[in-house]
């Protein structure tokens, strides 16, 4: 009488095993899909991951008007600046490229400007021009897997923090007395905050982060919900393991929040009040976690990455006042 029951048990066990294998294979497939979507470079710009803006038509019109003036100042700076190409090799052997701009008069003030996700160094020239026109030298890198730099996998700030350390060494090799400020936007802001937790050279005097996220896990969880209406578990958990194998890092360890807690230089935090991509709420725990001199600017009516173009005068006044008061030698 027991033999048929044993056969039934074996059939059930076999069926359960097959189901587990199918589910595991499906999850791995999904994990690879999301790694390809989020982390593999896309130089053609097809990674449309931002939600529909919630900025009002009136605020957007103001942003567009300001952008015209900002573009004119950028072009003026580019026309009068001496520009040189720069190149380094990352710790894992990637060729990284940048553009260096030199002020007309000798100065030891340097801006290292870090661009955002699926962008390039040129996207930082509008902010860099404000520093350049104020008499600073500027270095604008293409981050790994972006622009002219090599790499297959986007670092989301975590791999990039090590590259930034090498770019800092590059600047110091040119100017041992350099006073360096890091300024990043979006993924670039997460990058400079993640860099803040490393052992920085004394030449680094301050950091400006504009609309950076708390961690890669947090921003990907938000995107998974916004774009696909899917929960983090189990998809993001599996995707994280696939990313560890393919890209070399996990999403939870890539935490700007934890790195900011270890900061030893002043940090200015900036965000738009209407940012529904890297939600405005993310800036508050980052600001609270910072143990050094700090300030917070939330620009009313600005969406993601629009704080500067929404109110350029307030933005620049806040940035330079913070740097002069907390970071730079008189």
Coordinates of N, CA and C in Angstrom, one line a residue, residues 66-232:
X66 N 15.3 81.1 -18.7 CA 16.6 81.1 -18.0 C 17.7 80.3 -18.7
X67 N 17.2 79.2 -19.3 CA 18.2 78.3 -20.0 C 18.9 79.1 -21.2
X68 N 18.1 79.9 -21.8 CA 18.7 80.7 -22.9 C 19.9 81.5 -22.5
X69 N 19.7 82.2 -21.3 CA 20.8 83.0 -20.8 C 22.0 82.2 -20.3
X70 N 21.6 81.0 -19.7 CA 22.7 80.1 -19.2 C 23.5 79.6 -20.4
X71 N 22.8 79.3 -21.5 CA 23.5 78.8 -22.7 C 24.5 79.9 -23.3
X72 N 24.0 81.1 -23.2 CA 24.9 82.2 -23.7 C 26.1 82.3 -22.9
X73 N 26.0 82.3 -21.6 CA 27.1 82.3 -20.7 C 28.1 81.2 -20.9
X74 N 27.5 80.0 -21.1 CA 28.3 78.8 -21.3 C 29.1 79.0 -22.6
X75 N 28.5 79.5 -23.7 CA 29.2 79.7 -24.9 C 30.3 80.7 -24.8
X76 N 30.0 81.8 -24.0 CA 31.0 82.8 -23.8 C 32.2 82.2 -23.1
X77 N 32.0 81.4 -22.1 CA 33.1 80.8 -21.4 C 33.9 79.8 -22.3
X78 N 33.2 79.0 -23.1 CA 33.9 78.1 -24.0 C 34.7 78.9 -25.0
X79 N 34.2 80.0 -25.5 CA 35.0 80.8 -26.5 C 36.3 81.4 -25.9
X80 N 36.3 81.7 -24.6 CA 37.4 82.4 -24.1 C 38.4 81.5 -23.3
X81 N 38.0 80.2 -23.1 CA 38.8 79.3 -22.3 C 39.8 78.5 -23.1
X82 N 40.9 78.3 -22.5 CA 41.9 77.3 -23.1 C 41.5 75.9 -22.7
X83 N 41.3 75.1 -23.7 CA 40.8 73.7 -23.4 C 41.8 72.7 -23.8
X84 N 42.0 71.7 -23.0 CA 42.8 70.5 -23.3 C 42.1 69.2 -23.0
X85 N 42.5 68.2 -23.7 CA 42.0 66.9 -23.4 C 42.8 66.3 -22.3
X86 N 42.1 65.4 -21.5 CA 42.8 64.8 -20.4 C 42.4 63.3 -20.4
X87 N 43.3 62.4 -19.9 CA 43.0 61.0 -20.0 C 43.7 60.3 -18.8
X88 N 43.0 59.3 -18.2 CA 43.6 58.5 -17.2 C 43.1 57.0 -17.4
X89 N 43.7 56.1 -16.7 CA 43.3 54.7 -16.8 C 42.7 54.3 -15.4
X90 N 41.5 53.7 -15.4 CA 40.9 53.3 -14.2 C 41.6 52.2 -13.5
X91 N 41.3 51.9 -12.3 CA 41.9 50.7 -11.6 C 41.6 49.4 -12.3
X92 N 40.5 49.3 -13.0 CA 40.2 48.1 -13.7 C 40.5 48.2 -15.2
X93 N 41.3 49.1 -15.6 CA 41.9 49.1 -16.9 C 41.1 49.9 -18.0
X94 N 40.1 50.7 -17.6 CA 39.3 51.4 -18.6 C 40.0 52.8 -18.9
X95 N 40.0 53.1 -20.2 CA 40.4 54.5 -20.5 C 39.4 55.5 -20.3
X96 N 39.7 56.5 -19.5 CA 38.7 57.5 -19.1 C 39.2 58.8 -19.7
X97 N 38.2 59.6 -20.2 CA 38.5 60.9 -20.8 C 37.8 62.0 -20.2
X98 N 38.4 63.2 -20.3 CA 37.9 64.4 -19.7 C 38.3 65.6 -20.6
X99 N 37.7 66.8 -20.3 CA 38.1 68.0 -20.9 C 38.5 69.0 -19.7
X100 N 39.7 69.6 -19.9 CA 40.2 70.5 -18.9 C 40.1 71.9 -19.4
X101 N 39.7 72.9 -18.6 CA 39.6 74.3 -19.0 C 40.4 75.1 -18.0
X102 N 41.2 76.0 -18.5 CA 42.1 76.8 -17.7 C 41.7 78.3 -17.7
X103 N 41.7 78.8 -16.5 CA 41.3 80.2 -16.3 C 42.4 81.1 -17.0
X104 N 42.0 82.3 -17.4 CA 43.0 83.2 -18.1 C 44.1 83.6 -17.1
X105 N 43.8 83.7 -15.8 CA 44.8 84.1 -14.8 C 45.1 82.9 -13.9
X106 N 46.3 82.9 -13.4 CA 46.7 81.8 -12.5 C 45.8 81.7 -11.3
X107 N 45.4 80.5 -11.0 CA 44.6 80.2 -9.8 C 44.8 78.8 -9.4
X108 N 44.6 78.6 -8.1 CA 44.7 77.2 -7.6 C 43.3 76.6 -7.3
X109 N 42.3 77.4 -7.7 CA 40.9 76.9 -7.5 C 40.5 76.0 -8.7
X110 N 40.0 74.8 -8.4 CA 39.6 73.8 -9.4 C 38.2 73.3 -9.1
X111 N 37.4 73.2 -10.2 CA 36.2 72.5 -10.1 C 36.3 71.1 -10.8
X112 N 35.9 70.1 -10.1 CA 35.7 68.8 -10.8 C 34.2 68.5 -10.9
X113 N 33.7 68.6 -12.1 CA 32.2 68.6 -12.3 C 31.8 67.2 -12.9
X114 N 30.9 66.6 -12.2 CA 30.5 65.2 -12.5 C 29.0 65.1 -13.0
X115 N 28.9 64.6 -14.2 CA 27.6 64.6 -14.9 C 26.7 63.4 -14.4
X116 N 25.5 63.4 -14.9 CA 24.5 62.4 -14.5 C 24.4 61.2 -15.4
X117 N 23.4 60.4 -15.1 CA 23.1 59.1 -15.8 C 22.8 59.3 -17.2
X118 N 23.5 58.4 -18.1 CA 23.3 58.5 -19.5 C 23.5 59.8 -20.1
X119 N 24.5 60.5 -19.6 CA 24.8 61.9 -20.1 C 26.3 61.9 -20.4
X120 N 26.9 63.1 -20.4 CA 28.3 63.2 -20.7 C 28.9 64.5 -20.2
X121 N 30.1 64.8 -20.4 CA 30.8 65.9 -19.8 C 30.2 67.2 -20.2
X122 N 29.8 67.3 -21.5 CA 29.2 68.5 -22.0 C 28.0 69.0 -21.2
X123 N 27.2 68.0 -20.7 CA 26.0 68.4 -19.9 C 26.4 69.2 -18.6
X124 N 27.6 69.1 -18.2 CA 28.0 69.9 -17.0 C 28.6 71.3 -17.4
X125 N 28.8 71.6 -18.6 CA 29.4 72.8 -19.0 C 28.6 74.0 -18.6
X126 N 27.3 73.9 -18.5 CA 26.5 75.0 -18.1 C 26.7 75.5 -16.7
X127 N 26.9 74.5 -15.8 CA 27.3 74.8 -14.4 C 28.8 75.2 -14.3
X128 N 29.6 74.4 -15.1 CA 31.0 74.7 -15.0 C 31.4 76.1 -15.5
X129 N 30.6 76.6 -16.4 CA 30.9 77.9 -16.9 C 30.8 79.0 -15.9
X130 N 29.9 78.8 -14.9 CA 29.7 79.8 -13.8 C 31.0 79.8 -13.0
X131 N 31.6 78.6 -12.7 CA 32.9 78.6 -12.0 C 34.0 79.2 -12.9
X132 N 34.0 78.8 -14.2 CA 35.0 79.3 -15.1 C 35.0 80.8 -15.2
X133 N 33.8 81.4 -15.4 CA 33.7 82.8 -15.5 C 34.1 83.5 -14.2
X134 N 34.0 82.8 -13.1 CA 34.5 83.3 -11.8 C 36.0 83.2 -11.6
X135 N 36.7 82.6 -12.6 CA 38.1 82.5 -12.5 C 38.7 81.2 -12.1
X136 N 37.9 80.1 -12.1 CA 38.3 78.8 -11.7 C 38.8 78.0 -12.9
X137 N 39.7 77.1 -12.6 CA 40.0 76.0 -13.6 C 39.0 74.9 -13.4
X138 N 38.7 74.2 -14.5 CA 37.6 73.2 -14.5 C 38.1 71.9 -15.2
X139 N 37.7 70.8 -14.6 CA 37.8 69.5 -15.2 C 36.5 68.8 -15.3
X140 N 36.1 68.4 -16.5 CA 34.8 67.7 -16.7 C 35.0 66.4 -17.3
X141 N 35.0 65.3 -16.5 CA 35.2 64.0 -17.1 C 33.9 63.4 -17.7
X142 N 34.1 62.5 -18.7 CA 33.1 61.5 -19.1 C 33.2 60.3 -18.1
X143 N 32.2 60.0 -17.3 CA 32.3 58.9 -16.4 C 32.3 57.6 -17.2
X144 N 32.8 56.5 -16.5 CA 32.9 55.2 -17.2 C 31.5 54.9 -17.8
X145 N 31.6 54.2 -19.0 CA 30.4 53.8 -19.8 C 29.6 55.0 -20.2
X146 N 30.2 56.2 -20.3 CA 29.5 57.4 -20.9 C 30.5 58.1 -21.8
X147 N 29.9 58.8 -22.7 CA 30.7 59.7 -23.6 C 31.9 59.0 -24.2
X148 N 33.1 59.6 -24.1 CA 34.3 59.1 -24.8 C 35.0 58.1 -23.9
X149 N 34.6 57.9 -22.6 CA 35.3 57.0 -21.7 C 34.8 55.6 -22.0
X150 N 35.7 54.6 -21.7 CA 35.4 53.2 -22.0 C 34.6 52.6 -20.8
X151 N 34.1 51.4 -21.1 CA 33.3 50.8 -20.0 C 32.0 50.3 -20.6
X152 N 31.5 49.1 -20.1 CA 30.3 48.6 -20.5 C 29.2 48.9 -19.5
X153 N 29.6 48.9 -18.2 CA 28.6 49.0 -17.1 C 28.6 50.3 -16.4
X154 N 27.5 50.9 -16.3 CA 27.3 52.2 -15.6 C 27.6 52.0 -14.1
X155 N 28.4 52.8 -13.5 CA 28.7 52.7 -12.1 C 27.8 53.2 -11.1
X156 N 26.8 54.0 -11.5 CA 25.8 54.6 -10.6 C 26.4 55.3 -9.4
X157 N 27.6 55.8 -9.6 CA 28.3 56.5 -8.5 C 29.2 55.7 -7.7
X158 N 28.9 54.4 -7.6 CA 29.7 53.5 -6.7 C 31.1 53.2 -7.3
X159 N 31.1 52.7 -8.5 CA 32.3 52.4 -9.2 C 33.0 53.8 -9.6
X160 N 32.2 54.8 -9.8 CA 32.7 56.1 -10.2 C 33.5 56.8 -9.1
X161 N 33.2 56.5 -7.9 CA 33.9 57.2 -6.8 C 35.4 56.9 -6.8
X162 N 35.7 55.7 -7.2 CA 37.1 55.3 -7.4 C 37.8 56.0 -8.5
X163 N 37.0 56.2 -9.6 CA 37.5 57.0 -10.8 C 37.7 58.4 -10.4
X164 N 36.8 59.0 -9.6 CA 36.9 60.4 -9.2 C 38.2 60.6 -8.3
X165 N 38.5 59.6 -7.5 CA 39.8 59.7 -6.8 C 41.0 59.8 -7.7
X166 N 40.9 59.1 -8.8 CA 42.0 59.2 -9.8 C 42.1 60.5 -10.5
X167 N 40.9 61.1 -10.8 CA 40.8 62.4 -11.4 C 41.3 63.5 -10.4
X168 N 41.1 63.3 -9.1 CA 41.7 64.2 -8.1 C 43.2 64.1 -8.2
X169 N 43.7 62.9 -8.3 CA 45.2 62.8 -8.4 C 45.7 63.5 -9.6
X170 N 44.9 63.4 -10.7 CA 45.3 64.0 -11.9 C 45.4 65.5 -11.8
X171 N 44.4 66.1 -11.1 CA 44.5 67.6 -10.9 C 45.6 67.9 -10.0
X172 N 45.9 67.2 -9.0 CA 46.9 67.5 -8.1 C 48.3 67.3 -8.7
X173 N 48.4 66.4 -9.7 CA 49.6 66.3 -10.4 C 49.9 67.5 -11.3
X174 N 48.9 68.2 -11.7 CA 49.0 69.4 -12.5 C 49.3 70.6 -11.6
X175 N 48.7 70.6 -10.4 CA 48.7 71.7 -9.5 C 48.7 71.2 -8.0
X176 N 49.9 71.0 -7.5 CA 49.9 70.4 -6.1 C 49.3 71.3 -5.1
X177 N 49.1 72.6 -5.4 CA 48.4 73.5 -4.4 C 46.9 73.7 -4.7
X178 N 46.4 72.8 -5.6 CA 45.0 72.9 -6.0 C 44.0 72.9 -4.8
X179 N 43.0 73.8 -4.8 CA 41.9 73.7 -3.9 C 40.7 73.3 -4.8
X180 N 40.2 72.0 -4.5 CA 39.3 71.4 -5.4 C 37.9 71.3 -4.8
X181 N 36.9 71.6 -5.6 CA 35.5 71.4 -5.2 C 34.9 70.4 -6.2
X182 N 34.2 69.5 -5.6 CA 33.4 68.5 -6.4 C 32.0 69.0 -6.5
X183 N 31.4 69.0 -7.8 CA 30.1 69.4 -8.0 C 29.4 68.4 -8.9
X184 N 28.4 67.7 -8.5 CA 27.7 66.7 -9.3 C 26.2 66.9 -9.3
X185 N 25.6 66.4 -10.4 CA 24.2 66.5 -10.6 C 23.6 65.1 -10.8
X186 N 22.6 64.8 -10.1 CA 21.8 63.5 -10.3 C 22.8 62.3 -9.9
X187 N 23.0 61.4 -10.9 CA 24.0 60.4 -10.6 C 25.4 61.0 -10.3
X188 N 25.7 62.1 -10.9 CA 26.9 62.8 -10.5 C 26.9 63.3 -9.1
X189 N 25.8 63.7 -8.6 CA 25.6 64.1 -7.2 C 25.8 62.9 -6.3
X190 N 25.2 61.8 -6.6 CA 25.4 60.5 -5.8 C 26.9 60.2 -5.9
X191 N 27.5 60.4 -7.0 CA 29.0 60.0 -7.1 C 29.8 60.9 -6.1
X192 N 29.6 62.2 -6.1 CA 30.4 63.0 -5.2 C 30.1 62.7 -3.8
X193 N 28.9 62.4 -3.5 CA 28.6 62.0 -2.1 C 29.2 60.7 -1.7
X194 N 29.2 59.7 -2.6 CA 29.9 58.5 -2.4 C 31.4 58.7 -2.2
X195 N 31.9 59.6 -3.0 CA 33.3 59.9 -2.9 C 33.7 60.5 -1.6
X196 N 32.7 61.3 -1.0 CA 32.9 62.0 0.3 C 33.3 61.0 1.4
X197 N 32.9 59.8 1.3 CA 33.2 58.8 2.4 C 34.5 58.2 2.3
X198 N 35.3 58.5 1.2 CA 36.6 57.9 1.0 C 37.7 58.8 1.7
X199 N 38.9 58.3 1.7 CA 40.0 59.0 2.2 C 40.5 60.0 1.2
X200 N 40.0 61.2 1.3 CA 40.2 62.3 0.3 C 41.5 63.0 0.5
X201 N 42.2 63.4 -0.5 CA 43.4 64.3 -0.3 C 43.0 65.6 0.3
X202 N 43.9 66.2 1.0 CA 43.6 67.5 1.6 C 43.2 68.6 0.6
X203 N 43.6 68.4 -0.6 CA 43.3 69.4 -1.6 C 41.8 69.5 -1.9
X204 N 41.0 68.5 -1.5 CA 39.5 68.6 -1.7 C 39.0 69.4 -0.5
X205 N 38.3 70.5 -0.9 CA 37.8 71.5 0.1 C 36.3 71.5 0.3
X206 N 35.6 71.0 -0.6 CA 34.1 71.0 -0.4 C 33.4 70.2 -1.5
X207 N 32.1 70.0 -1.3 CA 31.3 69.2 -2.2 C 30.0 69.9 -2.4
X208 N 29.5 70.0 -3.6 CA 28.2 70.4 -3.9 C 27.4 69.3 -4.6
X209 N 26.3 68.8 -4.0 CA 25.5 67.8 -4.6 C 24.2 68.3 -5.0
X210 N 23.7 68.1 -6.2 CA 22.5 68.6 -6.8 C 21.6 67.4 -7.2
X211 N 20.6 67.1 -6.4 CA 19.5 66.1 -6.7 C 20.1 64.7 -6.8
X212 N 21.0 64.3 -5.8 CA 21.5 63.0 -5.7 C 20.6 62.1 -4.9
X213 N 20.7 60.8 -5.2 CA 19.8 59.8 -4.5 C 20.6 59.2 -3.3
X214 N 19.8 58.6 -2.4 CA 20.3 58.1 -1.1 C 21.1 56.8 -1.4
X215 N 20.6 55.9 -2.3 CA 21.4 54.7 -2.6 C 20.9 54.2 -3.9
X216 N 21.7 53.3 -4.6 CA 21.2 52.7 -5.8 C 20.0 51.9 -5.6
X217 N 20.0 51.1 -4.5 CA 18.8 50.3 -4.2 C 17.5 51.2 -4.1
X218 N 17.6 52.3 -3.5 CA 16.4 53.2 -3.3 C 16.0 53.7 -4.6
X219 N 16.9 54.2 -5.5 CA 16.4 54.8 -6.7 C 15.9 53.7 -7.7
X220 N 16.5 52.5 -7.7 CA 16.0 51.5 -8.5 C 14.7 50.9 -8.0
X221 N 14.5 50.9 -6.7 CA 13.2 50.5 -6.2 C 12.1 51.5 -6.6
X222 N 12.4 52.8 -6.6 CA 11.5 53.8 -7.1 C 11.2 53.6 -8.5
X223 N 12.2 53.4 -9.3 CA 12.0 53.2 -10.8 C 11.2 52.0 -11.1
X224 N 11.5 50.9 -10.4 CA 10.8 49.6 -10.6 C 9.3 49.8 -10.4
X225 N 9.0 50.6 -9.4 CA 7.6 50.9 -9.1 C 7.0 51.8 -10.1
X226 N 7.7 52.9 -10.4 CA 7.2 54.0 -11.3 C 7.0 53.5 -12.8
X227 N 8.0 52.7 -13.3 CA 8.0 52.4 -14.7 C 7.2 51.1 -14.9
X228 N 7.3 50.1 -14.0 CA 6.7 48.8 -14.2 C 5.6 48.4 -13.2
X229 N 5.4 49.2 -12.2 CA 4.4 48.9 -11.2 C 4.7 47.6 -10.5
X230 N 6.0 47.3 -10.2 CA 6.5 46.1 -9.7 C 7.1 46.3 -8.3
X231 N 7.0 45.4 -7.4 CA 7.6 45.5 -6.1 C 9.1 45.2 -6.1
X232 N 9.8 45.6 -5.1 CA 11.3 45.4 -5.1 C 11.5 43.9 -4.9

